[in-house]
XYZ file of C-alpha atoms in Angstrom:
468
model
C 7.532 40.577 23.823
C 9.044 39.257 27.154
C 12.558 38.673 27.605
C 12.430 35.138 26.696
C 11.545 36.033 23.525
C 8.440 33.826 22.074
C 6.888 30.267 22.878
C 4.635 28.169 20.923
C 2.891 25.507 23.462
C -0.272 26.614 24.240
C -0.359 29.041 27.816
C -3.423 27.592 29.164
C -2.428 23.781 29.174
C -5.567 22.646 31.688
C -7.360 24.318 28.907
C -5.473 22.495 25.900
C -6.156 19.127 27.934
C -10.266 19.865 28.772
C -9.862 20.738 24.835
C -7.455 18.012 23.768
C -9.974 15.303 26.001
C -12.754 16.680 23.691
C -11.669 15.644 20.433
C -10.224 12.502 21.401
C -13.914 11.508 21.777
C -15.524 13.032 19.073
C -12.490 10.960 17.241
C -13.609 7.859 18.359
C -17.350 8.517 18.128
C -16.223 9.140 14.567
C -14.184 5.401 14.390
C -16.997 3.941 16.569
C -20.104 5.206 14.117
C -17.761 4.220 11.162
C -20.851 2.108 9.501
C -22.749 4.945 9.774
C -20.162 7.147 7.991
C -19.375 6.696 3.938
C -18.088 9.026 1.257
C -20.372 12.389 1.175
C -19.700 15.472 -1.711
C -17.258 18.102 -0.487
C -19.236 21.387 0.247
C -18.735 23.910 -1.821
C -17.734 26.535 0.626
C -15.350 24.413 2.414
C -12.547 25.947 0.569
C -13.572 29.061 2.081
C -14.076 27.622 6.006
C -10.483 26.201 6.227
C -9.156 28.930 4.973
C -5.783 30.381 6.380
C -5.448 32.954 8.862
C -8.711 33.141 10.825
C -7.991 31.309 13.908
C -10.674 30.592 16.626
C -10.884 27.260 17.990
C -8.996 24.911 15.692
C -9.591 22.185 17.208
C -13.603 22.365 16.971
C -13.156 23.466 13.155
C -11.173 20.145 12.810
C -14.144 17.649 13.341
C -16.985 20.156 12.097
C -15.095 21.211 9.027
C -12.038 18.828 8.157
C -13.581 14.881 9.179
C -16.791 14.661 8.082
C -14.895 14.758 4.467
C -12.542 12.030 4.421
C -12.427 9.442 1.641
C -14.653 7.291 3.068
C -12.706 4.328 2.471
C -13.036 3.748 6.426
C -16.573 2.825 5.066
C -17.400 -0.986 5.225
C -19.218 -0.639 1.808
C -16.360 1.130 0.111
C -14.758 -1.347 -2.211
C -13.272 1.258 -4.533
C -10.071 1.334 -5.275
C -7.673 -0.383 -2.881
C -7.974 1.770 0.207
C -6.999 0.965 3.281
C -9.698 0.693 6.267
C -7.861 1.704 9.328
C -7.188 0.178 12.889
C -8.255 1.441 15.847
C -5.014 1.011 17.964
C -3.089 2.494 15.459
C -5.155 6.331 16.304
C -3.031 5.745 19.559
C 0.187 4.461 18.269
C -0.094 8.047 16.130
C -0.840 10.443 18.978
C 2.208 8.204 20.882
C 4.398 8.535 18.315
C 3.435 12.999 17.433
C 3.716 13.168 21.278
C 7.635 11.657 20.934
C 8.279 13.506 17.632
C 10.909 10.932 17.078
C 13.509 11.130 13.924
C 14.368 7.589 12.140
C 17.026 8.750 9.740
C 19.343 7.855 12.889
C 21.087 8.028 15.905
C 20.437 5.776 19.278
C 16.777 6.116 20.025
C 14.149 3.859 21.027
C 12.076 4.702 18.092
C 14.896 2.835 15.852
C 15.014 -0.134 17.372
C 10.920 -0.520 17.048
C 11.771 -0.020 13.149
C 14.270 -2.713 13.327
C 12.137 -5.279 14.781
C 8.647 -4.693 12.848
C 10.990 -4.818 10.102
C 13.000 -8.024 11.101
C 8.948 -9.637 11.613
C 8.178 -9.043 8.392
C 11.208 -10.283 6.435
C 10.212 -13.201 8.800
C 6.682 -13.505 7.272
C 8.075 -13.688 3.905
C 10.103 -16.120 4.868
C 13.387 -14.036 3.992
C 16.582 -15.453 4.128
C 18.325 -14.407 7.617
C 20.413 -11.915 5.506
C 17.342 -10.111 4.582
C 16.573 -6.545 5.760
C 14.200 -3.448 4.976
C 13.011 -0.276 5.431
C 9.704 1.356 5.708
C 7.896 3.790 3.453
C 6.120 6.106 2.039
C 3.520 2.980 0.189
C 4.679 0.976 -2.722
C 5.341 3.950 -5.168
C 8.406 4.599 -2.636
C 9.544 0.986 -1.871
C 9.530 0.280 -5.865
C 12.341 2.902 -6.081
C 14.496 1.877 -3.754
C 14.329 -2.143 -4.703
C 15.032 -0.784 -8.003
C 17.375 1.216 -7.753
C 19.528 -2.061 -5.544
C 19.035 -3.844 -8.709
C 21.279 -1.486 -10.464
C 24.076 -1.262 -7.553
C 23.883 -4.565 -7.916
C 24.624 -4.776 -12.192
C 26.387 -1.826 -12.259
C 27.595 -0.338 -9.402
C 26.981 3.518 -7.259
C 26.257 6.318 -10.175
C 25.631 8.194 -7.948
C 28.699 10.548 -8.706
C 29.215 9.565 -12.232
C 25.640 9.073 -12.873
C 23.795 6.950 -16.323
C 25.093 8.454 -19.261
C 27.384 4.944 -19.787
C 25.359 2.257 -18.793
C 23.756 0.321 -21.451
C 19.984 0.624 -22.254
C 18.573 -1.721 -19.605
C 14.811 -3.046 -19.107
C 12.442 -4.256 -16.146
C 10.046 -7.017 -17.703
C 6.129 -7.034 -15.706
C 2.719 -8.558 -16.853
C 0.251 -6.249 -18.708
C -1.811 -4.296 -15.982
C 0.589 -5.005 -13.601
C 1.087 -1.623 -11.413
C 1.861 2.114 -12.589
C 4.586 2.355 -10.001
C 6.903 0.118 -12.230
C 7.636 2.582 -15.184
C 7.180 5.954 -12.147
C 10.251 4.328 -10.904
C 11.728 4.228 -13.857
C 11.103 7.134 -15.126
C 12.384 8.371 -11.654
C 15.883 6.969 -12.176
C 16.646 8.687 -15.026
C 16.081 5.321 -17.716
C 12.767 6.737 -19.223
C 8.911 4.226 -19.140
C 10.450 2.730 -22.474
C 12.624 0.354 -20.204
C 9.538 -0.518 -19.750
C 8.600 -4.282 -21.760
C 5.178 -5.475 -21.241
C 4.478 -8.942 -20.753
C 1.058 -10.256 -22.037
C -0.693 -12.401 -19.466
C -2.300 -15.437 -19.814
C -5.942 -16.895 -20.427
C -5.451 -17.371 -16.402
C -4.378 -13.307 -16.046
C -0.916 -13.561 -14.935
C 2.813 -13.087 -16.894
C 3.039 -15.364 -19.668
C 6.296 -16.844 -19.023
C 7.157 -18.410 -23.021
C 6.905 -14.566 -23.424
C 9.044 -13.575 -20.911
C 11.754 -15.198 -22.299
C 11.057 -14.217 -25.795
C 11.757 -10.911 -25.032
C 14.777 -11.614 -22.401
C 16.339 -12.847 -25.466
C 15.525 -10.570 -28.252
C 16.619 -7.909 -25.903
C 20.072 -9.569 -25.424
C 20.149 -9.613 -28.903
C 19.634 -6.188 -29.214
C 22.184 -5.308 -26.212
C 19.442 -4.358 -23.998
C 20.457 -5.067 -19.811
C 17.627 -7.569 -18.581
C 17.608 -5.120 -14.967
C 15.232 -6.786 -13.407
C 11.730 -8.671 -13.078
C 8.478 -7.683 -11.618
C 6.050 -10.331 -10.521
C 3.088 -9.338 -9.398
C 1.022 -10.658 -5.978
C -2.341 -9.020 -6.798
C -3.264 -7.395 -9.766
C -4.256 -4.394 -9.241
C -7.059 -4.818 -11.683
C -8.021 -8.302 -11.043
C -6.241 -9.886 -7.924
C -4.554 -11.942 -9.988
C -0.546 -13.265 -8.557
C 1.909 -14.650 -10.826
C 3.545 -18.081 -10.116
C 6.561 -16.485 -7.831
C 8.327 -20.443 -7.659
C 8.085 -19.913 -11.648
C 9.585 -16.071 -11.541
C 12.340 -17.463 -9.744
C 13.632 -20.071 -11.465
C 14.084 -18.713 -14.821
C 14.952 -14.866 -12.940
C 18.004 -17.616 -11.405
C 18.859 -19.375 -14.303
C 19.806 -15.935 -16.487
C 21.266 -13.547 -13.637
C 17.850 -11.335 -14.027
C 16.421 -9.471 -9.609
C 13.056 -10.585 -9.432
C 10.673 -8.418 -7.644
C 7.946 -8.772 -6.239
C 5.498 -5.769 -6.862
C 3.114 -6.348 -3.469
C 1.358 -4.140 -2.432
C -1.885 -5.946 -0.881
C -0.892 -9.562 -1.963
C 1.641 -9.783 0.298
C -0.871 -10.108 3.545
C -2.345 -13.504 1.748
C 0.622 -14.648 3.219
C -1.257 -14.409 7.031
C -4.119 -15.970 5.135
C -5.984 -19.678 5.326
C -5.772 -21.706 2.150
C -6.621 -21.238 -0.284
C -5.577 -17.635 -0.764
C -2.377 -18.307 1.231
C -0.703 -20.588 -1.673
C -0.940 -17.078 -4.236
C 1.859 -15.829 -2.829
C 4.461 -18.714 -2.917
C 7.944 -18.538 -4.323
C 7.752 -14.842 -2.974
C 10.339 -15.189 -0.337
C 12.744 -16.144 -3.468
C 12.411 -13.267 -5.081
C 15.619 -10.677 -4.056
C 13.347 -7.404 -3.355
C 9.491 -7.436 -2.314
C 7.290 -4.020 -1.572
C 4.262 -4.223 -0.079
C 1.800 -1.179 1.881
C 0.739 -2.181 5.483
C -1.700 0.390 5.233
C -3.889 -1.181 2.713
C -4.944 -4.729 3.549
C -4.121 -4.880 7.287
C -5.159 -1.356 7.887
C -2.430 -0.031 9.379
C -3.433 4.203 8.806
C -1.576 6.309 6.347
C 0.819 6.538 4.700
C 3.343 3.025 5.950
C 5.053 0.782 3.675
C 7.800 -1.433 3.059
C 11.137 -2.402 1.151
C 12.464 -5.960 1.664
C 15.830 -7.036 0.500
C 17.366 -9.753 0.895
C 20.658 -8.889 0.887
C 21.507 -6.639 3.323
C 25.082 -5.604 2.638
C 23.663 -4.819 -0.686
C 21.045 -3.103 0.263
C 22.972 -0.208 2.667
C 25.907 -0.179 0.220
C 23.760 0.959 -2.264
C 22.245 3.814 0.108
C 24.353 4.403 2.358
C 26.348 8.505 2.202
C 26.675 10.185 5.135
C 28.522 13.663 5.639
C 30.046 14.315 8.122
C 28.338 15.751 10.392
C 25.873 12.953 10.497
C 29.043 10.430 11.373
C 28.271 7.928 13.837
C 30.236 7.858 17.525
C 31.130 4.973 19.439
C 28.803 6.563 22.313
C 26.087 8.872 23.075
C 22.763 9.487 20.874
C 25.596 9.558 17.714
C 25.429 5.565 18.702
C 23.888 2.892 18.036
C 23.979 0.417 15.120
C 21.363 1.305 12.625
C 20.660 4.743 10.840
C 17.775 3.761 8.112
C 19.003 6.771 5.722
C 22.073 4.366 5.461
C 18.621 2.143 3.965
C 16.832 4.815 1.980
C 16.768 8.341 0.602
C 15.339 10.333 3.275
C 17.015 11.552 6.741
C 14.002 12.920 7.995
C 11.455 10.072 8.285
C 8.372 9.740 10.898
C 8.397 7.451 13.289
C 5.469 4.549 11.147
C 6.642 2.042 12.868
C 4.882 2.601 16.001
C 1.378 2.259 14.347
C 2.866 -1.314 12.976
C 3.789 -2.688 15.556
C 0.689 -1.427 17.383
C -2.007 -3.423 14.930
C 0.277 -6.328 15.302
C 0.821 -6.429 18.774
C -2.424 -5.513 19.378
C -4.018 -7.827 17.278
C -2.040 -10.049 16.156
C -1.503 -12.471 12.690
C -3.627 -15.259 13.443
C -6.395 -12.160 13.506
C -5.455 -10.159 10.618
C -4.714 -13.216 8.754
C -8.704 -14.636 10.125
C -9.582 -11.443 8.322
C -8.316 -11.372 5.087
C -9.534 -14.421 5.107
C -12.991 -12.833 5.384
C -12.718 -10.092 2.642
C -11.861 -12.853 0.173
C -14.604 -15.238 0.870
C -16.682 -11.997 0.226
C -15.087 -11.383 -3.286
C -16.343 -14.911 -3.949
C -19.607 -14.085 -2.441
C -20.025 -10.768 -4.596
C -18.544 -12.810 -8.257
C -21.700 -15.997 -6.846
C -24.234 -13.386 -7.085
C -23.042 -11.170 -9.899
C -22.832 -14.850 -11.964
C -27.277 -14.792 -10.626
C -28.076 -12.414 -11.099
C -29.227 -12.157 -15.214
C -29.031 -8.070 -15.155
C -25.085 -8.683 -14.864
C -22.576 -10.460 -16.044
C -18.949 -12.070 -14.008
C -16.413 -10.276 -16.159
C -13.466 -12.856 -14.595
C -13.506 -15.696 -11.901
C -12.770 -14.621 -8.353
C -9.388 -14.959 -7.572
C -8.217 -13.194 -4.125
C -10.325 -9.885 -3.229
C -11.132 -8.575 -6.436
C -14.602 -8.821 -8.236
C -15.435 -7.370 -11.961
C -18.232 -7.110 -13.172
C -20.248 -5.732 -15.643
C -23.749 -4.150 -16.299
C -26.230 -5.396 -18.602
C -27.957 -2.617 -19.197
C -26.567 0.973 -18.750
C -23.002 1.915 -18.218
C -20.519 0.959 -14.860
C -18.956 4.431 -14.612
C -23.032 6.070 -13.978
C -24.591 3.273 -11.559
C -21.063 3.466 -9.804
C -21.786 7.579 -9.972
C -25.374 6.832 -8.408
C -24.151 4.653 -5.802
C -21.352 6.262 -4.174
C -23.669 9.916 -4.127
C -26.433 7.761 -2.478
C -23.654 6.761 0.325
C -24.925 2.627 -0.728
C -22.093 1.788 -1.614
C -18.624 2.855 -3.449
C -17.135 0.956 -6.673
C -14.887 1.825 -8.833
C -14.714 1.474 -12.476
C -12.459 -0.598 -14.964
C -12.022 -2.038 -18.877
C -11.660 -5.750 -19.376
C -11.736 -7.864 -22.432
C -13.450 -4.488 -24.163
C -15.766 -4.657 -21.224
C -16.601 -1.626 -18.982
C -16.605 -3.330 -15.441
C -17.545 -2.666 -11.842
C -14.504 -3.062 -9.862
C -14.615 -3.698 -5.704
C -11.094 -4.066 -3.835
C -12.359 -6.381 -0.387
C -9.786 -4.976 2.455
C -12.463 -3.377 4.805
C -12.288 -5.095 8.097
C -15.762 -3.829 9.004
C -16.929 -5.716 5.920
C -19.495 -8.870 5.913
C -20.931 -11.099 3.967
C -24.450 -8.641 4.557
C -22.691 -6.112 3.732
C -21.746 -7.238 0.243
C -25.897 -8.320 -0.385
C -26.954 -5.353 0.708
C -24.364 -3.504 -2.258
C -25.342 -6.118 -4.880
C -28.972 -5.502 -4.502
C -28.257 -1.751 -5.319
C -26.227 -2.131 -8.051
C -29.076 -4.784 -9.046
C -31.945 -1.923 -8.586
C -29.680 0.411 -10.532
C -29.338 -1.443 -13.750
C -32.836 -2.568 -13.499
C -33.842 1.099 -13.248
C -32.170 2.036 -16.623
C -33.547 -1.673 -18.888
C -37.173 -0.325 -17.695
C -36.542 3.585 -18.744
C -35.095 1.505 -22.311
């Protein structure tokens, strides 16, 4: 050991530079070849190959032993679940962000201004009032916790010291099939999943307002406080949208917080008609949760929580110890510390990859890609409806299409196509029927991809029918 102690930077910067350039080329090669790289099963010996303590050429090991075994969601025929597909420019932004290694908890530095810019842009897209603000999160699950905590603060004040033992029972209302992050948030907040009331759906697949009103009235009569109504912008199961204008009217009349679960459906605000109108009225919500890493393809992970009242948002979470006190000038200055708007003090520079994607591509191109995906889902629905081997489960509303095979099981067919590398569908159950489910959020997907995937599905269904 030298007198200077240990250092962790490369000892040979020239060698590091050469290896890094090679790695960068290999990453760009993979992005460029995304169409030829579907999901592949993880090899049995992977855990041995990546075991810690082997050292060696770590950059090359990342390329050969780790990078090939991704989720497969960058492939244009990956329709399973709602997995974002990444943007090339955001990879470059991640490099810059990692190089800067900024902590977005607070203090006076440029990265904070980038996140401020992103949040203000997002509020503008949503059409929220001037006093709205927000914070970037790991995703909608975290954003939902923040939003419902703000709703509770508005109703009961600060419970950080006294806890929730003295609060009345409360209820959050959501449609049947709404995302599991809502009961998960209430579980974490200490209210339990029993605080959720699942409202029946209309035949059109969105929340039934008459059932909602009856549930709120019943809870009032039993002393249960109606904390919030959750409207869904893009059901994860079927792609349907709740009627936000009517929900907002109801919530204003009853004095209930309206939260929009808009993980992917938020981005129809950038789309063409008729899809843009699906989120009409979302600007009237008191809070919105959405993800950048889904439909507009910012790399994982990045979501956002928007709250219509910035002052309420800050009062809900601001609680700094003395060593984090603001100063009039210097690094401890600045008028915006994001730790005052959430639960994290140490926060990564997520905002740069969002800023880079929006600035380089523009909202028009992002919206055109979203509209393309909706057209592709409609095409898939038409092909399913025209097939003598498939049954369309529900009308296609946005970017999701669900259909059932007339022979065989949806799970078996999905597995065969995943293993063949032809397409990735997930499965769900609708009206008691097991279905193949396609969530199309990939800017690389084309109409030909839809036709190829559906032809592969029909082939497998036909094989089952022939074998019977």
